[in-house]
mmCIF file of C-alpha atoms in Angstrom:
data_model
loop_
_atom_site.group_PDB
_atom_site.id
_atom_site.type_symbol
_atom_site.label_atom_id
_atom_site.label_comp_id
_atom_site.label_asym_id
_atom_site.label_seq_id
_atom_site.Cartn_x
_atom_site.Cartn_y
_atom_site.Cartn_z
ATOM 1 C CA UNK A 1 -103.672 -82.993 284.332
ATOM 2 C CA UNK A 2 -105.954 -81.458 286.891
ATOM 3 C CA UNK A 3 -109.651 -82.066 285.822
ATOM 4 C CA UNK A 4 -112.622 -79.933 287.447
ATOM 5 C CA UNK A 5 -115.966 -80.816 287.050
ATOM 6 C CA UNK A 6 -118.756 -78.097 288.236
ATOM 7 C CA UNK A 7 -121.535 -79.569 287.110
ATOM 8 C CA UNK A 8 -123.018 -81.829 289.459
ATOM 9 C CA UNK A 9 -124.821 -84.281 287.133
ATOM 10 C CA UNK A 10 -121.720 -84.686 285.002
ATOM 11 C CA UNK A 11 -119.504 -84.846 287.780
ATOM 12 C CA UNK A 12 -121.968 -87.718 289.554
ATOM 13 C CA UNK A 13 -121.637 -89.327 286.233
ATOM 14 C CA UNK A 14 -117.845 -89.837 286.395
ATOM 15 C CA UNK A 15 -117.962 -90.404 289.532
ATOM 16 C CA UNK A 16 -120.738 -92.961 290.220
ATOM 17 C CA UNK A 17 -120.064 -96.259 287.808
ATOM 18 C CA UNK A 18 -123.461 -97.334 287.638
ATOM 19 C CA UNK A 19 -124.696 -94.467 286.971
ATOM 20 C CA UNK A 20 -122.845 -94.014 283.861
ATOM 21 C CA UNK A 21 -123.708 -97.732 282.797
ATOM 22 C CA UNK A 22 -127.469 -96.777 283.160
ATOM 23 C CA UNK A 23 -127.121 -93.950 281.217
ATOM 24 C CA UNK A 24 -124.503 -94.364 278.890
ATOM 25 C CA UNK A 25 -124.580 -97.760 278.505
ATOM 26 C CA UNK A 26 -121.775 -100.756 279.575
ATOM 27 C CA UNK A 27 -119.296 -100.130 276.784
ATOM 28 C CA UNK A 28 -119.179 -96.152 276.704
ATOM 29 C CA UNK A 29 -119.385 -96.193 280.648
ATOM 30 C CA UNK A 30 -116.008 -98.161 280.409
ATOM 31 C CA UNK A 31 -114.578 -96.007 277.637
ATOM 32 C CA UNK A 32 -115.662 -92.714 280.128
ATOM 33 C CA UNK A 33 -113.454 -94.178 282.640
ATOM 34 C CA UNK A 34 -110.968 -95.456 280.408
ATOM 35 C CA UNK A 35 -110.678 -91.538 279.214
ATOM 36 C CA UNK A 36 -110.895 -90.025 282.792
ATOM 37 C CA UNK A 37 -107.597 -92.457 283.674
ATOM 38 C CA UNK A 38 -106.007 -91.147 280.317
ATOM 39 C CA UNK A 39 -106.887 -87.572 281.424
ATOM 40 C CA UNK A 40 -105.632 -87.765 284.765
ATOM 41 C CA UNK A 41 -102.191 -89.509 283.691
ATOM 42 C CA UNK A 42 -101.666 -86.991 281.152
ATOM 43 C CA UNK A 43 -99.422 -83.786 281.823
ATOM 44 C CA UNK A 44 -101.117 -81.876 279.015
ATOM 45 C CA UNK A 45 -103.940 -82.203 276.494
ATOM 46 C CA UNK A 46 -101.256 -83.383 273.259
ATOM 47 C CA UNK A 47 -100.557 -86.167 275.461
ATOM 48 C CA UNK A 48 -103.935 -88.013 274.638
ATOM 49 C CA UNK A 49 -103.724 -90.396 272.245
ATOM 50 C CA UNK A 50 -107.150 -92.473 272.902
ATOM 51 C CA UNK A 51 -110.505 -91.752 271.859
ATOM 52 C CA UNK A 52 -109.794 -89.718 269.035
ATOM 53 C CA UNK A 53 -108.405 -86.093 270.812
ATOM 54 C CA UNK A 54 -109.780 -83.253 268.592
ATOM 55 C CA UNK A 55 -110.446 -79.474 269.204
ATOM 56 C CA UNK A 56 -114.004 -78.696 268.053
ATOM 57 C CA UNK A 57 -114.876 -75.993 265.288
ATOM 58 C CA UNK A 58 -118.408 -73.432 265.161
ATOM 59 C CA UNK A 59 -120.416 -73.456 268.413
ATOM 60 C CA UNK A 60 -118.024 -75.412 270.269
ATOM 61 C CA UNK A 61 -114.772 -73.629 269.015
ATOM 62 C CA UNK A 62 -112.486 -73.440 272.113
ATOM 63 C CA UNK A 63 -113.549 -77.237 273.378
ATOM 64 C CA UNK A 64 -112.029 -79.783 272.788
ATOM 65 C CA UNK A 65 -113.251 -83.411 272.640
ATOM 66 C CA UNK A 66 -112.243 -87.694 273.394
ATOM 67 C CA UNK A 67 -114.549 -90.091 271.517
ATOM 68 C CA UNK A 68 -117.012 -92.411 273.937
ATOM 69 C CA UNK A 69 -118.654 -94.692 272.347
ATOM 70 C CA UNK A 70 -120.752 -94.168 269.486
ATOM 71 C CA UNK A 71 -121.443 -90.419 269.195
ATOM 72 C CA UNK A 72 -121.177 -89.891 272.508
ATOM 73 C CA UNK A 73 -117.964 -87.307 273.024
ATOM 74 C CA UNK A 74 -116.519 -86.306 276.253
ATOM 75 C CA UNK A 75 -116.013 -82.796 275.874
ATOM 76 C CA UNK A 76 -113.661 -80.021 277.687
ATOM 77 C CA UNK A 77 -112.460 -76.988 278.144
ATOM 78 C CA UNK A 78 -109.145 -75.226 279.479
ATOM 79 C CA UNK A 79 -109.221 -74.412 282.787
ATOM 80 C CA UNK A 80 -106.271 -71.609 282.915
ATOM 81 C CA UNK A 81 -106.406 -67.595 283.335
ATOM 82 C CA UNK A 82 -105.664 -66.383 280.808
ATOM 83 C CA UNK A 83 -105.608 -69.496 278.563
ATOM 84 C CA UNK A 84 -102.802 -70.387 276.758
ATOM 85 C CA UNK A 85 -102.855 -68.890 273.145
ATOM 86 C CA UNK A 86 -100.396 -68.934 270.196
ATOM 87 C CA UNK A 87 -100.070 -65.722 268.175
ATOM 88 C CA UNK A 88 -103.092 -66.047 266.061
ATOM 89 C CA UNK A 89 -105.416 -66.384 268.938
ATOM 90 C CA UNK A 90 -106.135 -70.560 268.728
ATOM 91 C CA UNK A 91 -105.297 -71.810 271.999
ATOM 92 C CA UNK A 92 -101.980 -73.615 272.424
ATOM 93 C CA UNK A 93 -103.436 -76.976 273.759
ATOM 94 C CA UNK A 94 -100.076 -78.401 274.583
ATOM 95 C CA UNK A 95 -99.781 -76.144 277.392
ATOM 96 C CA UNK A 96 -103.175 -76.711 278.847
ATOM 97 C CA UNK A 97 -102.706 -78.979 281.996
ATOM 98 C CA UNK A 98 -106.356 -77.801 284.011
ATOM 99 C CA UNK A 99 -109.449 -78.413 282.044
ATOM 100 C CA UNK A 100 -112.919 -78.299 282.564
ATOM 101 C CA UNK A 101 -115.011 -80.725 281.583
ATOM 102 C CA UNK A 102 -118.240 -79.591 280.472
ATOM 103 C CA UNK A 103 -120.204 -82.250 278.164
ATOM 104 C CA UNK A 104 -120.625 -85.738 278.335
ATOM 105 C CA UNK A 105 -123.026 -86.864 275.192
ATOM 106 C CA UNK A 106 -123.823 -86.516 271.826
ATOM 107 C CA UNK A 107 -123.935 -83.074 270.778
ATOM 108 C CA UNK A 108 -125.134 -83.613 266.804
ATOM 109 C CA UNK A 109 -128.052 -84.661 268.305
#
């Protein structure tokens, strides 16, 4: 899948190990790269299987989210124009292959 990450702190965050282990923590900063692997290996979102893959309702409807640690939730976006919809409107997340990812923490706080 091909991942793009515009924000520069979240993107330094993937990108920079220690980093995340400061700020995340050892055991989520190894789950975030554990999910960025998954994410790049996968040809499409319905091929994750770990860290709980789950499109997210109210506020955040059109995201979709992989379990950290904790309640920390890697969250993302499609990255496609237009984005791929079934009839009903909900997006057809078996044919997204480009996300965005645009949240790395826990958004219930």
């Amino acid at each position: 899948m091909e991942i793009d990450i515009p924000d520069d702190d979240i993107r330094v965050l993937c990108e920079q190990q220690r980093l995340a282990v400061r700020r995340l923590g050892p055991a989520c900063a190894r789950k975030l790269r554990n999910r960025l692997a998954d994410l790049q290996a996968a040809a499409h979102v319905h091929e994750l299987v770990a860290g709980r893959p789950h499109p997210l309702r109210g506020d955040r409807k059109g995201q979709f989210a992989l379990d950290l640690h904790g309640g920390v939730r890697l969250v993302f976006e499609p990255n496609h124009n237009p984005v791929p919809r079934f009839a009903d409107g909900g997006i057809d997340w078996a044919q997204v292959t480009q996300i965005i990812i645009v949240y790395i923490g826990d958004y219930h706080d």
